[in-house]
């Protein structure tokens, strides 16, 4: 599509409409093999602010999803974005992967970190704005239908081991490429001929299968992310047969076991990304082939032996339950909820047996069995042998029929879907065909135990299903009239607990504060700012924390690759655009310095010999230093050395300070600003006579980066440095020698903390994290009813604002806990990002149960539904523990990957699934019998 003019010629509204129209056209014609491009969400948001500034509504007309990402503009007249800068999506270091130029960060999430654009849209924006780097990704087919497309943001990363040379290489390749293509790439990497090698599935550094069917895809042969591939040379240089594949089969990789290469464990870092463009007929997913993490081929071992001979080659086990669900377009909420339910052991066992005999075909409150049948069929597919992701379309069709609120392609709440599913499945599977009418009796002062059992028996008489057996508990509700003191006690069933969270309207941000004149040591300041605040709020908080003086101001900078990436000078920049894993520095500089330029000092240290034996290789590290100089003053090498010495002076060791003080006590500090420090550093700075002649004689190895980006040694002392009129800064490298490193205490600038970083629980924030027990206490706390929910007192004969107290009375086998992250008011919707520290093992609710008789109530987490991002453009995943394997996995639509147990906890946790462990007085394991064939008194303990 030809450009209709440069972006300079177009108004923001014209840009918006043109991109919208191109997007609609591109999405309607999307097909396998199409190229999509990643663009950083930060730049995309600036462009949205720019093109939507004149609109009264924040959403773009038409069906394109682009407007859905738009937030309030930073100002009434947003500036036109500068060049596209995707550097925050890629690693700074050169990629170790042989066949890719840029390697993406492993933890990127779509909608939070980046947006996927069709090729035509990217070409238009790139033509207008320039920049880069360009990050193309291909659309692949993930199902039987040609419309089941996904964007492979993270292609397979494979580690190739060449034997017997013991060489190693890492490559990226699509899971839809053939074995033949992998064969070809391996030969290209190692400089071999096709007929010289054979390749093996080398999972876990064990030979599993000879990959000799060149037409099969890597997905077909179950190759996984970060897996090892053995490339075995068949002939030596003289054409003589080497050990060969046949011999290697018998050796079963003995030589390879001696290799010192480290096996990389697939980690959470390659989990898939968030929801796709809302109007397309495909899910915009990163379908890295970790979906096949354990969905191995179901061929019997004997068949494999017949194929390869009895050569003792190990075949992988075939754990079930690791099948993903295709995203049908904003259906991640449904996929997350379904995976949690189907991995509930009691449900998995029940629906894989003959549950149809329990379907209640006549229940007017149910779905005539259709919901139960659709769910049971889907569960069986997800637990069947194999590894191909399953399309939940038939289930979604049934769901939409009985619950129209879940129809279409809009995003929904996974907890609301769970509530509907549990209730709907209960009614479809209710064993009570004719519900009796039961009149509640007055308590008449009877013991709570008697009344509670009566309420529960009445409930079971009308509601008896696998859902009640497994998920329903009972709580005690006590109402007290504030006027007459009338006490009303009821015992009601519950399916899940919805626990309140403390609202988090603020956010903590960590920034390192440097002076530009060496008047104080660097300090790390952690401040609290409004979550929806702007840069001016952060600067004000930092100014207070480090006691900024009247003649000073703070200049905020973002650091990438140990260099200043950009200055955040606009006070209206939204703090929400600063990510938790960004690195910020605030520099104290004079308020008024006319006609000035910046000196940026970047630290470098030796990393070993370079390409020439006599040279030294240097690597950037640490936090850069910053100073201001006036253009009106002639800059020389000596002057720059003096400026650097002033900045570094507080970091001098005590011996160096004393020697300098003794050698010359002349001080020239008056012209160089303040001596105020953020930290209690008086002892360290008591001898600040660091502007002495003795100090100025000490020279660091400095290199100036010229206009050709080439570092050259700083000119001689008297030779002036020419600063181009268009330049606003000079970049200098400090090449730290071993002698210099001994002279200065450099730890002050070596480590740069992130803006905010979760640490392993329970020390995830500066304050004690919110505990799940605290949330439970808040849920059970006595409190007055809201005026809209008054209680009719039977004694007063009037509506009263009674106090209400809840107590847990009877707990279910599976306890579902909903963390109330979403709050709604008349005009706003808000998500609480509060981190809740919930136990994975040994959730002890014994003391929370008002009915004290019975065994201890100990629970263990086995599943949770996560929500990432905002309410408008968030994404759901599930963390599931396969109990047979005792291992956790991340279920991200069709993408499945193993995760460590410590990675299960996060601020994204939304719905928790706990399963009761064996109590102290229990004699049998819970749920040992098939539910369809037992006497149905599971909950009647």
mmCIF file of C-alpha atoms in Angstrom, residues 442-443 479-488 791 793-796 802:
data_model
loop_
_atom_site.group_PDB
_atom_site.id
_atom_site.type_symbol
_atom_site.label_atom_id
_atom_site.label_comp_id
_atom_site.label_asym_id
_atom_site.label_seq_id
_atom_site.Cartn_x
_atom_site.Cartn_y
_atom_site.Cartn_z
ATOM 1 C CA UNK A 442 -36.301 -21.321 64.551
ATOM 2 C CA UNK A 443 -33.096 -21.853 66.470
ATOM 3 C CA UNK A 479 -26.721 -10.480 62.848
ATOM 4 C CA UNK A 480 -27.224 -8.308 65.934
ATOM 5 C CA UNK A 481 -29.805 -5.546 66.089
ATOM 6 C CA UNK A 482 -28.184 -2.323 67.363
ATOM 7 C CA UNK A 483 -31.442 -1.241 69.092
ATOM 8 C CA UNK A 484 -32.997 -4.235 70.808
ATOM 9 C CA UNK A 485 -30.041 -6.620 70.742
ATOM 10 C CA UNK A 486 -31.901 -9.340 68.824
ATOM 11 C CA UNK A 487 -29.474 -11.990 67.582
ATOM 12 C CA UNK A 488 -30.179 -13.887 64.382
ATOM 13 C CA UNK A 791 -31.832 -5.965 57.978
ATOM 14 C CA UNK A 793 -35.447 -6.973 62.802
ATOM 15 C CA UNK A 794 -38.308 -9.322 63.707
ATOM 16 C CA UNK A 795 -38.424 -7.906 67.249
ATOM 17 C CA UNK A 796 -38.352 -4.198 66.359
ATOM 18 C CA UNK A 802 -27.368 -4.465 62.111
#
